[in-house]
Protein backbone atom coordinates (compact mmCIF):
# COMPACT_ATOMS: atom_id res chain seq x y z
CA UNK A 1 0.00 0.00 0.00
CA UNK A 2 1.30 3.48 -0.79
CA UNK A 3 2.09 5.93 2.04
CA UNK A 4 -0.79 8.14 0.86
CA UNK A 5 -3.25 5.25 1.13
CA UNK A 6 -2.01 4.72 4.69
CA UNK A 7 -2.59 8.38 5.52
CA UNK A 8 1.07 9.24 6.24
CA UNK A 9 1.25 12.25 3.89
CA UNK A 10 -2.36 13.33 3.74
CA UNK A 11 -5.81 11.85 3.95
CA UNK A 12 -6.43 8.13 3.68
CA UNK A 13 -7.69 7.60 0.13
CA UNK A 14 -10.38 5.06 -0.63
CA UNK A 15 -13.01 4.35 -3.27
CA UNK A 16 -16.30 2.53 -3.41
CA UNK A 17 -19.64 2.14 -5.05
CA UNK A 18 -23.35 2.50 -4.60
CA UNK A 19 -24.53 -0.50 -6.57
CA UNK A 20 -28.12 -0.40 -7.78
CA UNK A 21 -30.46 -2.76 -9.53
CA UNK A 22 -33.97 -2.42 -10.91
CA UNK A 23 -36.43 -5.05 -9.76
CA UNK A 24 -40.12 -5.77 -10.30
CA UNK A 25 -42.18 -6.18 -13.39
CA UNK A 26 -42.39 -3.62 -16.18
CA UNK A 27 -44.41 -0.60 -15.14
CA UNK A 28 -43.91 -1.42 -11.45
CA UNK A 29 -40.14 -1.47 -11.20
CA UNK A 30 -38.21 0.02 -8.33
CA UNK A 31 -34.56 0.53 -7.48
CA UNK A 32 -32.60 -1.28 -4.78
CA UNK A 33 -29.05 -0.64 -3.56
CA UNK A 34 -26.64 -3.10 -1.99
CA UNK A 35 -25.30 -2.68 1.56
CA UNK A 36 -22.62 -4.67 3.34
CA UNK A 37 -22.30 -5.63 7.00
CA UNK A 38 -18.80 -5.60 8.47
CA UNK A 39 -18.64 -7.74 11.62
CA UNK A 40 -15.39 -6.14 12.83
CA UNK A 41 -17.19 -2.81 13.25
CA UNK A 42 -20.77 -4.16 13.42
CA UNK A 43 -21.80 -1.56 10.86
CA UNK A 44 -23.76 -1.31 7.61
CA UNK A 45 -22.19 0.63 4.78
CA UNK A 46 -21.55 0.76 1.05
CA UNK A 47 -18.67 -1.36 -0.26
CA UNK A 48 -15.41 0.58 -0.27
CA UNK A 49 -11.73 0.25 0.51
CA UNK A 50 -8.30 1.82 0.34
CA UNK A 51 -6.43 2.25 -2.91
CA UNK A 52 -3.65 -0.25 -3.60
CA UNK A 53 -0.20 1.05 -4.46
CA UNK A 54 -0.34 2.80 -7.85
CA UNK A 55 -4.09 2.16 -8.26
CA UNK A 56 -6.54 4.81 -9.45
CA UNK A 57 -9.84 5.63 -7.77
CA UNK A 58 -12.07 4.06 -10.45
CA UNK A 59 -10.11 0.79 -10.53
CA UNK A 60 -10.09 0.64 -6.73
CA UNK A 61 -13.85 1.23 -6.58
CA UNK A 62 -14.57 -1.62 -9.00
CA UNK A 63 -12.10 -3.96 -7.26
CA UNK A 64 -13.40 -3.25 -3.76
CA UNK A 65 -17.04 -3.68 -4.75
CA UNK A 66 -16.26 -7.04 -6.35
CA UNK A 67 -14.14 -8.20 -3.40
CA UNK A 68 -16.76 -7.24 -0.83
CA UNK A 69 -19.96 -8.23 -2.66
CA UNK A 70 -18.96 -10.73 -5.35
CA UNK A 71 -20.47 -8.39 -7.96
CA UNK A 72 -18.59 -7.46 -11.12
CA UNK A 73 -19.91 -3.98 -11.92
CA UNK A 74 -19.68 -1.16 -14.40
CA UNK A 75 -19.46 2.52 -13.54
CA UNK A 76 -22.58 4.58 -14.29
CA UNK A 77 -21.99 8.01 -12.74
CA UNK A 78 -19.60 9.80 -10.39
CA UNK A 79 -21.25 10.42 -7.01
CA UNK A 80 -18.48 12.60 -5.62
CA UNK A 81 -16.67 12.05 -2.37
CA UNK A 82 -17.22 11.92 1.35
CA UNK A 83 -14.72 13.12 3.97
CA UNK A 84 -14.63 12.13 7.60
CA UNK A 85 -12.29 11.13 10.40
CA UNK A 86 -11.67 7.38 10.50
CA UNK A 87 -11.58 5.34 13.70
CA UNK A 88 -7.93 6.35 14.23
CA UNK A 89 -8.74 10.05 13.87
CA UNK A 90 -7.14 10.33 10.41
CA UNK A 91 -8.85 12.29 7.65
CA UNK A 92 -10.35 9.89 5.12
CA UNK A 93 -11.60 10.74 1.65
CA UNK A 94 -13.71 8.18 -0.21
CA UNK A 95 -14.71 8.69 -3.84
CA UNK A 96 -17.89 6.89 -4.90
CA UNK A 97 -19.51 5.87 -8.16
CA UNK A 98 -23.01 4.77 -8.96
CA UNK A 99 -22.61 1.24 -10.34
CA UNK A 100 -24.69 -1.50 -11.87
CA UNK A 101 -23.86 -5.18 -11.68
CA UNK A 102 -22.82 -6.78 -14.91
CA UNK A 103 -24.55 -8.87 -16.19
CA UNK A 104 -26.92 -10.12 -13.44
CA UNK A 105 -27.45 -7.99 -10.32
CA UNK A 106 -27.29 -10.84 -7.82
CA UNK A 107 -24.58 -11.39 -5.23
CA UNK A 108 -23.98 -14.87 -6.64
CA UNK A 109 -20.23 -14.64 -6.05
CA UNK A 110 -20.56 -13.42 -2.46
CA UNK A 111 -19.07 -15.65 0.20
CA UNK A 112 -19.36 -14.48 3.83
CA UNK A 113 -15.95 -13.84 5.37
CA UNK A 114 -14.24 -12.00 8.24
CA UNK A 115 -14.41 -8.65 6.47
CA UNK A 116 -18.01 -8.79 5.16
CA UNK A 117 -20.46 -11.32 6.52
CA UNK A 118 -23.70 -10.16 4.89
CA UNK A 119 -24.92 -8.39 1.75
CA UNK A 120 -28.44 -6.94 1.48
CA UNK A 121 -30.40 -5.40 -1.38
CA UNK A 122 -32.77 -2.67 -0.12
CA UNK A 123 -34.84 0.19 -1.46
CA UNK A 124 -33.06 3.50 -0.78
CA UNK A 125 -35.49 4.50 2.01
CA UNK A 126 -34.89 1.16 3.76
CA UNK A 127 -31.14 1.47 3.23
CA UNK A 128 -31.19 4.93 4.85
CA UNK A 129 -32.59 3.46 8.06
CA UNK A 130 -30.00 0.65 8.15
CA UNK A 131 -26.85 2.61 7.21
CA UNK A 132 -24.67 3.29 10.24
CA UNK A 133 -22.96 6.53 9.18
CA UNK A 134 -24.50 9.89 8.19
CA UNK A 135 -21.94 10.36 5.38
CA UNK A 136 -23.29 7.17 3.76
CA UNK A 137 -26.86 8.44 3.96
CA UNK A 138 -25.82 11.59 2.08
CA UNK A 139 -24.81 9.35 -0.84
CA UNK A 140 -28.40 8.17 -1.17
CA UNK A 141 -29.44 11.79 -1.72
CA UNK A 142 -27.00 11.95 -4.65
CA UNK A 143 -28.66 9.09 -6.55
CA UNK A 144 -30.26 10.20 -9.81
CA UNK A 145 -34.04 10.58 -9.52
CA UNK A 146 -36.74 10.09 -12.11
CA UNK A 147 -38.24 7.34 -14.19
CA UNK A 148 -35.15 6.58 -16.31
CA UNK A 149 -32.02 7.15 -14.23
CA UNK A 150 -28.69 6.98 -16.06
PDB file of C-alpha atoms in Angstrom:
ATOM      1  CA  UNK A   1       0.000   0.000   0.000  1.00  0.00           C
ATOM      2  CA  UNK A   2       1.304   3.475  -0.793  1.00  0.00           C
ATOM      3  CA  UNK A   3       2.089   5.926   2.042  1.00  0.00           C
ATOM      4  CA  UNK A   4      -0.786   8.144   0.856  1.00  0.00           C
ATOM      5  CA  UNK A   5      -3.252   5.248   1.133  1.00  0.00           C
ATOM      6  CA  UNK A   6      -2.010   4.724   4.694  1.00  0.00           C
ATOM      7  CA  UNK A   7      -2.593   8.385   5.520  1.00  0.00           C
ATOM      8  CA  UNK A   8       1.072   9.236   6.242  1.00  0.00           C
ATOM      9  CA  UNK A   9       1.252  12.251   3.894  1.00  0.00           C
ATOM     10  CA  UNK A  10      -2.357  13.335   3.741  1.00  0.00           C
ATOM     11  CA  UNK A  11      -5.814  11.854   3.948  1.00  0.00           C
ATOM     12  CA  UNK A  12      -6.426   8.135   3.684  1.00  0.00           C
ATOM     13  CA  UNK A  13      -7.692   7.599   0.128  1.00  0.00           C
ATOM     14  CA  UNK A  14     -10.379   5.064  -0.627  1.00  0.00           C
ATOM     15  CA  UNK A  15     -13.005   4.347  -3.273  1.00  0.00           C
ATOM     16  CA  UNK A  16     -16.302   2.535  -3.413  1.00  0.00           C
ATOM     17  CA  UNK A  17     -19.642   2.138  -5.052  1.00  0.00           C
ATOM     18  CA  UNK A  18     -23.346   2.504  -4.601  1.00  0.00           C
ATOM     19  CA  UNK A  19     -24.529  -0.503  -6.575  1.00  0.00           C
ATOM     20  CA  UNK A  20     -28.123  -0.400  -7.784  1.00  0.00           C
ATOM     21  CA  UNK A  21     -30.460  -2.759  -9.532  1.00  0.00           C
ATOM     22  CA  UNK A  22     -33.969  -2.423 -10.905  1.00  0.00           C
ATOM     23  CA  UNK A  23     -36.433  -5.050  -9.759  1.00  0.00           C
ATOM     24  CA  UNK A  24     -40.116  -5.769 -10.299  1.00  0.00           C
ATOM     25  CA  UNK A  25     -42.185  -6.184 -13.385  1.00  0.00           C
ATOM     26  CA  UNK A  26     -42.389  -3.621 -16.184  1.00  0.00           C
ATOM     27  CA  UNK A  27     -44.413  -0.604 -15.142  1.00  0.00           C
ATOM     28  CA  UNK A  28     -43.912  -1.424 -11.453  1.00  0.00           C
ATOM     29  CA  UNK A  29     -40.140  -1.471 -11.201  1.00  0.00           C
ATOM     30  CA  UNK A  30     -38.205   0.020  -8.326  1.00  0.00           C
ATOM     31  CA  UNK A  31     -34.559   0.530  -7.482  1.00  0.00           C
ATOM     32  CA  UNK A  32     -32.603  -1.276  -4.779  1.00  0.00           C
ATOM     33  CA  UNK A  33     -29.054  -0.640  -3.558  1.00  0.00           C
ATOM     34  CA  UNK A  34     -26.636  -3.095  -1.985  1.00  0.00           C
ATOM     35  CA  UNK A  35     -25.297  -2.682   1.563  1.00  0.00           C
ATOM     36  CA  UNK A  36     -22.615  -4.675   3.337  1.00  0.00           C
ATOM     37  CA  UNK A  37     -22.295  -5.635   6.996  1.00  0.00           C
ATOM     38  CA  UNK A  38     -18.795  -5.595   8.470  1.00  0.00           C
ATOM     39  CA  UNK A  39     -18.637  -7.740  11.620  1.00  0.00           C
ATOM     40  CA  UNK A  40     -15.391  -6.142  12.829  1.00  0.00           C
ATOM     41  CA  UNK A  41     -17.188  -2.807  13.251  1.00  0.00           C
ATOM     42  CA  UNK A  42     -20.769  -4.162  13.416  1.00  0.00           C
ATOM     43  CA  UNK A  43     -21.796  -1.558  10.858  1.00  0.00           C
ATOM     44  CA  UNK A  44     -23.761  -1.311   7.611  1.00  0.00           C
ATOM     45  CA  UNK A  45     -22.190   0.628   4.779  1.00  0.00           C
ATOM     46  CA  UNK A  46     -21.546   0.756   1.051  1.00  0.00           C
ATOM     47  CA  UNK A  47     -18.670  -1.356  -0.259  1.00  0.00           C
ATOM     48  CA  UNK A  48     -15.405   0.583  -0.275  1.00  0.00           C
ATOM     49  CA  UNK A  49     -11.732   0.250   0.505  1.00  0.00           C
ATOM     50  CA  UNK A  50      -8.303   1.819   0.344  1.00  0.00           C
ATOM     51  CA  UNK A  51      -6.429   2.248  -2.907  1.00  0.00           C
ATOM     52  CA  UNK A  52      -3.647  -0.246  -3.597  1.00  0.00           C
ATOM     53  CA  UNK A  53      -0.196   1.049  -4.460  1.00  0.00           C
ATOM     54  CA  UNK A  54      -0.343   2.798  -7.851  1.00  0.00           C
ATOM     55  CA  UNK A  55      -4.088   2.163  -8.259  1.00  0.00           C
ATOM     56  CA  UNK A  56      -6.540   4.806  -9.450  1.00  0.00           C
ATOM     57  CA  UNK A  57      -9.839   5.633  -7.767  1.00  0.00           C
ATOM     58  CA  UNK A  58     -12.066   4.062 -10.451  1.00  0.00           C
ATOM     59  CA  UNK A  59     -10.109   0.792 -10.528  1.00  0.00           C
ATOM     60  CA  UNK A  60     -10.091   0.644  -6.731  1.00  0.00           C
ATOM     61  CA  UNK A  61     -13.852   1.229  -6.576  1.00  0.00           C
ATOM     62  CA  UNK A  62     -14.566  -1.617  -9.005  1.00  0.00           C
ATOM     63  CA  UNK A  63     -12.103  -3.959  -7.257  1.00  0.00           C
ATOM     64  CA  UNK A  64     -13.397  -3.247  -3.756  1.00  0.00           C
ATOM     65  CA  UNK A  65     -17.040  -3.683  -4.748  1.00  0.00           C
ATOM     66  CA  UNK A  66     -16.262  -7.037  -6.349  1.00  0.00           C
ATOM     67  CA  UNK A  67     -14.139  -8.197  -3.401  1.00  0.00           C
ATOM     68  CA  UNK A  68     -16.759  -7.240  -0.830  1.00  0.00           C
ATOM     69  CA  UNK A  69     -19.962  -8.228  -2.659  1.00  0.00           C
ATOM     70  CA  UNK A  70     -18.964 -10.728  -5.351  1.00  0.00           C
ATOM     71  CA  UNK A  71     -20.471  -8.390  -7.958  1.00  0.00           C
ATOM     72  CA  UNK A  72     -18.587  -7.458 -11.121  1.00  0.00           C
ATOM     73  CA  UNK A  73     -19.907  -3.978 -11.920  1.00  0.00           C
ATOM     74  CA  UNK A  74     -19.683  -1.162 -14.402  1.00  0.00           C
ATOM     75  CA  UNK A  75     -19.456   2.524 -13.542  1.00  0.00           C
ATOM     76  CA  UNK A  76     -22.577   4.584 -14.293  1.00  0.00           C
ATOM     77  CA  UNK A  77     -21.988   8.008 -12.738  1.00  0.00           C
ATOM     78  CA  UNK A  78     -19.595   9.795 -10.393  1.00  0.00           C
ATOM     79  CA  UNK A  79     -21.252  10.419  -7.005  1.00  0.00           C
ATOM     80  CA  UNK A  80     -18.476  12.596  -5.622  1.00  0.00           C
ATOM     81  CA  UNK A  81     -16.669  12.050  -2.370  1.00  0.00           C
ATOM     82  CA  UNK A  82     -17.218  11.919   1.351  1.00  0.00           C
ATOM     83  CA  UNK A  83     -14.724  13.119   3.970  1.00  0.00           C
ATOM     84  CA  UNK A  84     -14.634  12.132   7.598  1.00  0.00           C
ATOM     85  CA  UNK A  85     -12.287  11.130  10.396  1.00  0.00           C
ATOM     86  CA  UNK A  86     -11.673   7.385  10.497  1.00  0.00           C
ATOM     87  CA  UNK A  87     -11.579   5.335  13.704  1.00  0.00           C
ATOM     88  CA  UNK A  88      -7.933   6.354  14.231  1.00  0.00           C
ATOM     89  CA  UNK A  89      -8.736  10.046  13.867  1.00  0.00           C
ATOM     90  CA  UNK A  90      -7.142  10.328  10.415  1.00  0.00           C
ATOM     91  CA  UNK A  91      -8.846  12.291   7.654  1.00  0.00           C
ATOM     92  CA  UNK A  92     -10.352   9.889   5.119  1.00  0.00           C
ATOM     93  CA  UNK A  93     -11.603  10.742   1.650  1.00  0.00           C
ATOM     94  CA  UNK A  94     -13.713   8.183  -0.206  1.00  0.00           C
ATOM     95  CA  UNK A  95     -14.708   8.692  -3.840  1.00  0.00           C
ATOM     96  CA  UNK A  96     -17.886   6.891  -4.902  1.00  0.00           C
ATOM     97  CA  UNK A  97     -19.511   5.873  -8.158  1.00  0.00           C
ATOM     98  CA  UNK A  98     -23.007   4.766  -8.956  1.00  0.00           C
ATOM     99  CA  UNK A  99     -22.615   1.239 -10.336  1.00  0.00           C
ATOM    100  CA  UNK A 100     -24.685  -1.497 -11.866  1.00  0.00           C
ATOM    101  CA  UNK A 101     -23.860  -5.175 -11.679  1.00  0.00           C
ATOM    102  CA  UNK A 102     -22.817  -6.779 -14.908  1.00  0.00           C
ATOM    103  CA  UNK A 103     -24.545  -8.866 -16.187  1.00  0.00           C
ATOM    104  CA  UNK A 104     -26.918 -10.115 -13.443  1.00  0.00           C
ATOM    105  CA  UNK A 105     -27.451  -7.988 -10.325  1.00  0.00           C
ATOM    106  CA  UNK A 106     -27.294 -10.835  -7.819  1.00  0.00           C
ATOM    107  CA  UNK A 107     -24.582 -11.387  -5.230  1.00  0.00           C
ATOM    108  CA  UNK A 108     -23.978 -14.867  -6.639  1.00  0.00           C
ATOM    109  CA  UNK A 109     -20.229 -14.639  -6.049  1.00  0.00           C
ATOM    110  CA  UNK A 110     -20.563 -13.417  -2.460  1.00  0.00           C
ATOM    111  CA  UNK A 111     -19.067 -15.648   0.202  1.00  0.00           C
ATOM    112  CA  UNK A 112     -19.365 -14.477   3.832  1.00  0.00           C
ATOM    113  CA  UNK A 113     -15.946 -13.839   5.374  1.00  0.00           C
ATOM    114  CA  UNK A 114     -14.240 -11.995   8.243  1.00  0.00           C
ATOM    115  CA  UNK A 115     -14.407  -8.651   6.465  1.00  0.00           C
ATOM    116  CA  UNK A 116     -18.007  -8.791   5.156  1.00  0.00           C
ATOM    117  CA  UNK A 117     -20.457 -11.320   6.518  1.00  0.00           C
ATOM    118  CA  UNK A 118     -23.699 -10.163   4.891  1.00  0.00           C
ATOM    119  CA  UNK A 119     -24.924  -8.390   1.750  1.00  0.00           C
ATOM    120  CA  UNK A 120     -28.441  -6.944   1.478  1.00  0.00           C
ATOM    121  CA  UNK A 121     -30.400  -5.398  -1.380  1.00  0.00           C
ATOM    122  CA  UNK A 122     -32.773  -2.670  -0.122  1.00  0.00           C
ATOM    123  CA  UNK A 123     -34.841   0.191  -1.457  1.00  0.00           C
ATOM    124  CA  UNK A 124     -33.057   3.501  -0.783  1.00  0.00           C
ATOM    125  CA  UNK A 125     -35.491   4.498   2.012  1.00  0.00           C
ATOM    126  CA  UNK A 126     -34.887   1.155   3.764  1.00  0.00           C
ATOM    127  CA  UNK A 127     -31.136   1.472   3.233  1.00  0.00           C
ATOM    128  CA  UNK A 128     -31.188   4.927   4.845  1.00  0.00           C
ATOM    129  CA  UNK A 129     -32.586   3.455   8.058  1.00  0.00           C
ATOM    130  CA  UNK A 130     -29.999   0.652   8.154  1.00  0.00           C
ATOM    131  CA  UNK A 131     -26.854   2.611   7.213  1.00  0.00           C
ATOM    132  CA  UNK A 132     -24.669   3.290  10.240  1.00  0.00           C
ATOM    133  CA  UNK A 133     -22.964   6.534   9.177  1.00  0.00           C
ATOM    134  CA  UNK A 134     -24.500   9.888   8.194  1.00  0.00           C
ATOM    135  CA  UNK A 135     -21.944  10.360   5.383  1.00  0.00           C
ATOM    136  CA  UNK A 136     -23.287   7.171   3.762  1.00  0.00           C
ATOM    137  CA  UNK A 137     -26.863   8.441   3.962  1.00  0.00           C
ATOM    138  CA  UNK A 138     -25.821  11.593   2.076  1.00  0.00           C
ATOM    139  CA  UNK A 139     -24.806   9.347  -0.840  1.00  0.00           C
ATOM    140  CA  UNK A 140     -28.399   8.170  -1.169  1.00  0.00           C
ATOM    141  CA  UNK A 141     -29.436  11.795  -1.719  1.00  0.00           C
ATOM    142  CA  UNK A 142     -26.999  11.954  -4.653  1.00  0.00           C
ATOM    143  CA  UNK A 143     -28.660   9.091  -6.554  1.00  0.00           C
ATOM    144  CA  UNK A 144     -30.259  10.203  -9.805  1.00  0.00           C
ATOM    145  CA  UNK A 145     -34.036  10.577  -9.523  1.00  0.00           C
ATOM    146  CA  UNK A 146     -36.737  10.086 -12.115  1.00  0.00           C
ATOM    147  CA  UNK A 147     -38.243   7.337 -14.189  1.00  0.00           C
ATOM    148  CA  UNK A 148     -35.154   6.584 -16.314  1.00  0.00           C
ATOM    149  CA  UNK A 149     -32.022   7.145 -14.232  1.00  0.00           C
ATOM    150  CA  UNK A 150     -28.692   6.984 -16.063  1.00  0.00           C
TER     151      UNK A 150
END
